[in-house]
Amino acid sequence: MNDQTTSAAPKKSSFNWARELERYALLIAWVLLILFFSQVAPASFLTWSTFSSIIFGSQAVLLILTLALIIPLTAGDFDLSVAAVLTFSAMLLAILNAQMGWPLWAAFLVCFGMGLTVGLVNAFFIIFFRIHSLIVTLGTASIIQGVILWVSGSQTLTGVSNTLIEWVIVKRFLQIPMAFYYAIILAAIIWYVFEHTSIGRRLLFVGRGREVARLSGISVTKVRAGALVSSAMLASLAGIINGGTTGGADPLSGLTFLLPAFAAAFLGATAIIPGRFNPVGSVIAVFFLVTGITGLNFLGVDTFVQNIFNGAALIVAVSASQLVRGRQEQGIT
Amino acid sequence: MSMSLASARCGALSSSAQPNSKGAPKDGAPALLAQHISKTFGGERALDDVTFSVAPGEVHGLLGQNGSGKSTLIKVLSGFHHPDPGGSLQIYGKDVGLPVSVGSFRSLGLAFVHQHLGLVPNLTVLENFVVGDLATQQSAFLNWPKMRRKARETFAQFDLDLDPETPVAKLPQVERALLAIVRAFEDIRAEHLAHGLPGILFLDEPTPFLPKEGVDKLFSLVRGIVREGASVIFVSHDVDEVMEITTRATVLRDGQFAGTLATEGATKDEFISMIIGHKVEPYQAVPQDYSTKAADISIEGLSGGALKQTSLGLHKGEVVGLTGLIGSGFDEIPYLLFGARQAASGQITIGDQATDVASAKPMDAIDQGLALLPADRLGAAGVGELTITDNMTLPVLDELRAWFGLDRAGMHNRANRLGGEYDVRPNTPVMKLASLSGGNQQKVLLAKWLQTKPVLLLLDEPTQGVDVGARQQVFGAIAQAAEQGSAVICASTDYEQLSQICDRVFIFARGQVVQELRGTDVTKDRIAEQTLLSLSLSGGYKPSDTTGAPA
């Protein structure tokens, strides 16, 4: 043995089965889930129309919201205000477009302007006053929710322009509504930014080691603010898509997206690039959750099962991922 | 293999030999006798048939490079790792079954102080001191005055100036270490009173983040503890410290027992060659005299933290050391210049471009060609859970572009090339930074900045927690950067390191330069002596070339 060898060279294993399995476990679980329901649920489950309109087609809003969340999560900040921004955006759209007759583009501008403002306010309090993001965004979420109830008079509004509805759910490709493709395009853009731009690297370093990032010349303030503004703007987009899906806006239902979106974000972080929030994992996570819930609905289980399934899937998946890591005894020091 | 390596003079034990009788209790049993301890991780032997013993009342060193198996051995003894079958462990002559069940070490009279000390910063000294009792005793009523009295008595016994009511967060690092050690000793003492075993205290590298003065305090505490009859196992890779404090020391190399040396009579070379298996030629720069040349970089009126109105002149290719006692402010300079900490005032002039340091941010400093390698390796210098590639390429992402955005293959190749150049082991760019040894982490982080060809490289304790072999490589990399035209500032309390790499050394006291050593004066002993004298030197120093003008 060579005396100069201070640390033994690692074995050149070409393929690490455990790691690859961990990366694709969620995808495999999704396929198994589909197979399972195709056996136990009525035959109508395993048809293209179920997949095109329900599993892929119905949850574009949840998917966009999940994608919005993983940006500040990667930078190390929570944004609990996204669901409120989504609801407010849909409400503004309904008020301006349906009630006041504004053209769609003008209403969109206001929606995105609102998202920008909320993002900046969040960033200001989180970064300038150094308050934890959970607290600030919990506060802004509550304020926005109050404003929504005020401006809507606690009423559900309808009558959003048909053009929007058409471009969101009526027009289809392969029978899947356009909203699905918007969400997938967004996921692809975020994937590109995360993996192939220096902004993505900076975001990652800011989230994992703020001091390291700062001392490497990264403007931590700008990156964090940018992430919070992005999540709020994307939540506004999710609100517009929601308005197009439902044809209007109601003051409360948007909030039900918050927990599933967080569940999907964390679930997605166990897949593809385990341990990192990543858009591909998020997409798989959303479809995994939606498939489970749809399948259970086909079996005639009540709608309350949604929450139970989301929560249980999250805990089981994260535990399983932890178990895989824990088993490999780490660190030879 | 472990047996054959041990020469008789080393006093190593073979499995059948009687333990060293020096200081042994009446029945002659050693305080600790560990035999044939092995540990395999996923096919790799981290510990290979290690046997060693510790006498009662002895300070026993445990030495070795990073990756030599020291930590694994300690973790086996504390029950954290299960050893491979075949080993045995005796404490004061009594067989203890392996694996040691976690948590039972306390009842065996063992106590451990790890580098991270295990203190809760938000709680007071007293609360931390009694946390062991709080965890194990069922009591409906806590007698705080009594606990406070007991803590005061213990602190007084060891001459520790600790106030029980101070939150630990407000203590300097030295006092935190002292608190952790004295707390561990209290556990042992309680056990001693209950079962009559004097106890064994393990100190797992308690010193790398302490300045010299702190180490002295810590050593006097350790001497006080062995006077009480307990044994101390002192894990370190600092040979000087081991030679100063221990009676004997066991050396591990590549997971195997390399030998046990009686400290008295052993030379530093003997230790070093046992640690690394062959003699190292210590890196030694020949100090260059720049005093006749005009300064290329001048720093004027720098203040901030403990530092007051300091001016320095630097030359291209020069390595300048900064040192002093705790609180003298020398260690602030790299951070202030880089904008990592806000300076109160100051100006840096590089070539003919002057910049106000007080308003500079790290990104401005980088634009000027400065680079900072902070001492806090995984807190400020690099991110442990990200890969070598991610860490290395962060400052140069703009160079690594392809038509599709970032050139991922190019990033990997860059990390691979730099890893080869700086001898990162293993040179596997997809590995997480945290899974490398301290020395290899430092090579990665040094490479991260040296690839930017900095005009001024700022270092703070660049070889803290770095093993002997990697240390020489880090020095080599610094020297190479200087040769290629970088000026280097190195803040350190490691006098040997300063003497090896520096052309000049500035000694600080009360926030100002009090002495400048150059040429043949740049020796370990001169630096140590002048630093110790520094408080009486204040005021007398007239900088000869702060502006770089010929003397």
Short mmCIF file of C-alpha atoms in Angstrom, two decimals, chain A residues 58-208:
data_model
loop_
_atom_site.label_atom_id
_atom_site.label_comp_id
_atom_site.label_asym_id
_atom_site.label_seq_id
_atom_site.Cartn_x
_atom_site.Cartn_y
_atom_site.Cartn_z
CA SER A 58 -57.79 20.05 -14.47
CA GLN A 59 -54.81 20.99 -12.34
CA ALA A 60 -52.84 23.53 -14.35
CA VAL A 61 -53.53 26.12 -11.65
CA LEU A 62 -52.08 23.90 -8.90
CA LEU A 63 -49.08 23.14 -11.07
CA ILE A 64 -48.35 26.82 -11.77
CA LEU A 65 -48.71 27.63 -8.08
CA THR A 66 -46.32 24.82 -7.14
CA LEU A 67 -43.79 26.10 -9.67
CA ALA A 68 -44.20 29.60 -8.23
CA LEU A 69 -43.40 28.26 -4.76
CA ILE A 70 -40.20 26.41 -5.58
CA ILE A 71 -38.45 29.62 -6.63
CA PRO A 72 -38.39 31.31 -3.19
CA LEU A 73 -38.05 27.89 -1.54
CA THR A 74 -34.83 27.36 -3.48
CA ALA A 75 -33.61 30.76 -2.31
CA GLY A 76 -34.44 29.74 1.26
CA ASP A 77 -37.66 31.71 1.76
CA PHE A 78 -41.23 30.57 2.24
CA ASP A 79 -44.06 32.35 0.46
CA LEU A 80 -47.39 31.65 2.12
CA SER A 81 -49.06 34.54 0.28
CA VAL A 82 -49.20 32.84 -3.13
CA ALA A 83 -52.71 31.43 -2.68
CA ALA A 84 -54.06 34.80 -1.57
CA VAL A 85 -52.36 36.46 -4.56
CA LEU A 86 -53.91 33.83 -6.83
CA THR A 87 -57.38 34.52 -5.44
CA PHE A 88 -56.91 38.27 -5.57
CA SER A 89 -55.68 38.10 -9.15
CA ALA A 90 -58.72 36.09 -10.22
CA MET A 91 -60.96 38.50 -8.33
CA LEU A 92 -59.38 41.57 -9.94
CA LEU A 93 -59.80 39.96 -13.34
CA ALA A 94 -63.48 39.27 -12.68
CA ILE A 95 -64.14 42.76 -11.36
CA LEU A 96 -62.25 44.63 -14.08
CA ASN A 97 -63.12 42.44 -17.04
CA ALA A 98 -66.57 41.06 -16.23
CA GLN A 99 -68.05 43.86 -14.12
CA MET A 100 -66.34 46.98 -15.44
CA GLY A 101 -65.84 45.81 -19.01
CA TRP A 102 -62.09 46.45 -19.21
CA PRO A 103 -60.28 44.67 -22.01
CA LEU A 104 -58.44 41.53 -20.99
CA TRP A 105 -54.95 42.96 -21.52
CA ALA A 106 -55.63 45.87 -19.20
CA ALA A 107 -57.00 43.56 -16.54
CA PHE A 108 -53.93 41.33 -16.93
CA LEU A 109 -51.66 44.33 -16.41
CA VAL A 110 -53.42 45.17 -13.17
CA CYS A 111 -53.21 41.53 -12.01
CA PHE A 112 -49.49 41.35 -12.67
CA GLY A 113 -49.00 44.80 -11.18
CA MET A 114 -50.68 43.57 -8.02
CA GLY A 115 -48.38 40.50 -7.97
CA LEU A 116 -45.34 42.71 -8.43
CA THR A 117 -46.45 44.95 -5.57
CA VAL A 118 -47.10 42.06 -3.17
CA GLY A 119 -43.74 40.51 -4.06
CA LEU A 120 -41.93 43.78 -3.38
CA VAL A 121 -43.75 44.32 -0.09
CA ASN A 122 -42.88 40.78 1.02
CA ALA A 123 -39.26 41.30 0.00
CA PHE A 124 -39.04 44.65 1.75
CA PHE A 125 -40.15 43.32 5.13
CA ILE A 126 -38.26 40.03 4.85
CA ILE A 127 -34.97 41.52 3.73
CA PHE A 128 -34.92 45.06 5.09
CA PHE A 129 -36.40 44.27 8.50
CA ARG A 130 -34.96 40.74 8.56
CA ILE A 131 -38.26 39.15 9.57
CA HIS A 132 -38.71 35.47 8.82
CA SER A 133 -40.49 34.94 5.51
CA LEU A 134 -43.12 32.70 7.12
CA ILE A 135 -44.26 35.56 9.33
CA VAL A 136 -44.24 38.27 6.67
CA THR A 137 -46.05 36.25 4.03
CA LEU A 138 -48.55 34.93 6.56
CA GLY A 139 -49.30 38.57 7.35
CA THR A 140 -49.59 39.72 3.74
CA ALA A 141 -51.72 36.66 2.91
CA SER A 142 -54.16 37.59 5.64
CA ILE A 143 -54.27 41.23 4.55
CA ILE A 144 -54.90 40.29 0.91
CA GLN A 145 -57.62 37.88 1.94
CA GLY A 146 -59.31 40.69 3.84
CA VAL A 147 -59.05 43.00 0.84
CA ILE A 148 -60.56 40.29 -1.39
CA LEU A 149 -63.59 39.91 0.86
CA TRP A 150 -63.95 43.68 0.95
CA VAL A 151 -63.75 44.37 -2.79
CA SER A 152 -65.88 41.36 -3.72
CA GLY A 153 -68.47 41.93 -1.03
CA SER A 154 -67.92 38.23 -0.25
CA GLN A 155 -69.68 37.43 -3.53
CA THR A 156 -68.73 34.99 -6.25
CA LEU A 157 -68.35 36.85 -9.55
CA THR A 158 -68.84 35.42 -13.02
CA GLY A 159 -68.82 36.59 -16.61
CA VAL A 160 -65.12 36.67 -17.50
CA SER A 161 -64.51 37.15 -21.23
CA ASN A 162 -65.08 34.06 -23.33
CA THR A 163 -61.81 34.68 -25.15
CA LEU A 164 -59.94 33.85 -21.98
CA ILE A 165 -62.04 30.78 -21.23
CA GLU A 166 -61.51 29.60 -24.76
CA TRP A 167 -57.74 29.98 -24.60
CA VAL A 168 -57.54 28.30 -21.19
CA ILE A 169 -59.83 25.27 -21.28
CA VAL A 170 -61.91 25.15 -24.43
CA LYS A 171 -59.13 24.96 -26.98
CA ARG A 172 -57.42 21.60 -26.75
CA PHE A 173 -54.47 19.77 -28.17
CA LEU A 174 -54.61 15.96 -27.94
CA GLN A 175 -57.82 16.64 -26.02
CA ILE A 176 -55.84 18.31 -23.24
CA PRO A 177 -56.84 21.91 -22.47
CA MET A 178 -54.32 24.63 -23.31
CA ALA A 179 -53.79 25.51 -19.62
CA PHE A 180 -51.84 22.27 -19.22
CA TYR A 181 -49.39 23.33 -21.93
CA TYR A 182 -48.92 26.76 -20.38
CA ALA A 183 -47.95 25.08 -17.11
CA ILE A 184 -45.58 22.68 -18.86
CA ILE A 185 -43.94 25.53 -20.78
CA LEU A 186 -43.50 27.37 -17.49
CA ALA A 187 -41.94 24.27 -15.92
CA ALA A 188 -39.53 24.03 -18.86
CA ILE A 189 -38.55 27.70 -18.51
CA ILE A 190 -37.93 27.31 -14.77
CA TRP A 191 -35.94 24.12 -15.40
CA TYR A 192 -33.79 25.99 -17.89
CA VAL A 193 -33.23 28.88 -15.50
CA PHE A 194 -32.42 26.58 -12.55
CA GLU A 195 -30.08 24.29 -14.43
CA HIS A 196 -28.56 26.29 -17.22
CA THR A 197 -28.20 29.90 -16.19
CA SER A 198 -25.95 31.61 -13.69
CA ILE A 199 -29.08 33.10 -12.08
CA GLY A 200 -30.14 29.56 -11.21
CA ARG A 201 -26.75 28.83 -9.63
CA ARG A 202 -26.92 32.04 -7.64
CA LEU A 203 -30.41 31.20 -6.43
CA LEU A 204 -29.14 27.83 -5.24
CA PHE A 205 -26.15 29.30 -3.39
CA VAL A 206 -28.30 31.97 -1.77
CA GLY A 207 -30.61 29.24 -0.49
CA ARG A 208 -27.89 26.89 0.70
#
